Short mmCIF file of C-alpha atoms and ligand atoms in Angstrom, two decimals:
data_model
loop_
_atom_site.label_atom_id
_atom_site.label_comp_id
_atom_site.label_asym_id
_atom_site.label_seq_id
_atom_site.Cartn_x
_atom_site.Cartn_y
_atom_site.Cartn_z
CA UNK A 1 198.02 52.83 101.83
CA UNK A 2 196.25 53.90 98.20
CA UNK A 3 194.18 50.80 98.08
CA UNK A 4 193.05 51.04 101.66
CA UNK A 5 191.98 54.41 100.92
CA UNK A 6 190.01 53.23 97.77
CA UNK A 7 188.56 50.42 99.80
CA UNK A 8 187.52 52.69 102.62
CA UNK A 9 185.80 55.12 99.47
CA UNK A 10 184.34 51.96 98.28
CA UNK A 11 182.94 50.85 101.70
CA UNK A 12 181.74 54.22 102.21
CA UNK A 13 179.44 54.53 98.80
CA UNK A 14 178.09 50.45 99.30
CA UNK A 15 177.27 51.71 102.91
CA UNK A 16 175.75 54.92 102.05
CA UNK A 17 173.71 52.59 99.23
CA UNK A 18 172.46 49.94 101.54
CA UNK A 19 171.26 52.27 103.93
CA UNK A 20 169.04 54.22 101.11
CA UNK A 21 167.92 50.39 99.95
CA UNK A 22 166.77 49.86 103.83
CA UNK A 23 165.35 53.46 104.11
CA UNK A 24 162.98 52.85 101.07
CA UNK A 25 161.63 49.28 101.89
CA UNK A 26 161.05 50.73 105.20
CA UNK A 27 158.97 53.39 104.35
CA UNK A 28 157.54 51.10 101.87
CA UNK A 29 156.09 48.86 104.48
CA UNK A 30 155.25 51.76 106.80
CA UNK A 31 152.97 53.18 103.90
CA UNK A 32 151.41 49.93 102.74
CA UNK A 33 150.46 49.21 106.74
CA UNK A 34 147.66 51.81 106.77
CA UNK A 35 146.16 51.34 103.53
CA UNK A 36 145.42 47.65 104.21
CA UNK A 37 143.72 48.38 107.27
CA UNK A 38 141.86 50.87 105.75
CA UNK A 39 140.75 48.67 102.90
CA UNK A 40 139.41 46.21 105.39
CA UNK A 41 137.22 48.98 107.63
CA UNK A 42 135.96 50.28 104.18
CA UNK A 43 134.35 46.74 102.57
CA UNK A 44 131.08 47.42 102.02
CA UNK A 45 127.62 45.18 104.09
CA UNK A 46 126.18 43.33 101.88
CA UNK A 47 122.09 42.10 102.46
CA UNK A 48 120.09 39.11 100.84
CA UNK A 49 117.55 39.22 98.53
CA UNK A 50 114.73 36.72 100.76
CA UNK A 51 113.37 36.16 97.49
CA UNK A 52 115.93 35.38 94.95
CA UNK A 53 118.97 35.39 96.96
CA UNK A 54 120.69 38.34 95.50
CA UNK A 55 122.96 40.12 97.59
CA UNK A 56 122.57 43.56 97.17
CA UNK A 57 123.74 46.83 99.38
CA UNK A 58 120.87 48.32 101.19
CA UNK A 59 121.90 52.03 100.03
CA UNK A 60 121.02 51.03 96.14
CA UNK A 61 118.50 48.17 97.28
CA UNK A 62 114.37 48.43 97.23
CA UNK A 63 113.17 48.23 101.48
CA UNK A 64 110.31 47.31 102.97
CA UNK A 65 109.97 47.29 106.66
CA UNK A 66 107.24 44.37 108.05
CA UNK A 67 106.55 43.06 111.31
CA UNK A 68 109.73 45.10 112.78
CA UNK A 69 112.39 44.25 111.15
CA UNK A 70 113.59 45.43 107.42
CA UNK A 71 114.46 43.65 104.23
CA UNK A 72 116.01 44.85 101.08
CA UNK A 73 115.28 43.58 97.41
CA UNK A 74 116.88 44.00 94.31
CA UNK A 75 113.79 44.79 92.34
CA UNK A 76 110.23 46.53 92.77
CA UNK A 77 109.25 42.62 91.23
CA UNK A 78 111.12 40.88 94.49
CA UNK A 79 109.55 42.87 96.69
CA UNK A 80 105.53 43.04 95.18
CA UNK A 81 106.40 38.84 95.22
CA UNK A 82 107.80 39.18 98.89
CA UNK A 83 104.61 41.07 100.41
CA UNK A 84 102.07 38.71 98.16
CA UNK A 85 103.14 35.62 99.79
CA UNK A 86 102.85 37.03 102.68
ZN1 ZN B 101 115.50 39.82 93.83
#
């Protein structure tokens, strides 16, 4: 009757530690879920260079707006090129 009491003690703790082992890869995978989505929304537009093909972002890029539409350079030299071919 002893050693089914220490098995029963001994169930009891494994138990008790697989349940905390579940618990925390649960809430593991519930916190990496959001952060991965969010990392995707976040990725920042990227816009070509028509002159040397550099892609830059148009918040840090040089603009010039002809015939309508917009285009972005990486350098005041891009752009004075872009505008003399024209
Ligand atoms: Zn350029």
């Amino acid at each position: 009757m002893l050693r089914f009491a220490l098995l029963a003690l001994l169930f009891m703790l494994v138990a008790r530690g697989f349940w905390r082992l579940v618990g925390g890869v649960l809430e593991a995978a519930r916190g990496t879920q959001p952060g991965h989505g969010g990392a995707a929304t976040q990725a920042v537009k990227l816009v070509r260079d028509p002159v040397c093909g550099t892609y830059v972002t148009p918040r840090a890029a040089l603009s010039l707006t002809a015939a309508g539409s917009t285009h972005y350079f990486c350098s005041e030299e891009c752009r004075t090129k872009f505008s003399g071919t024209r």
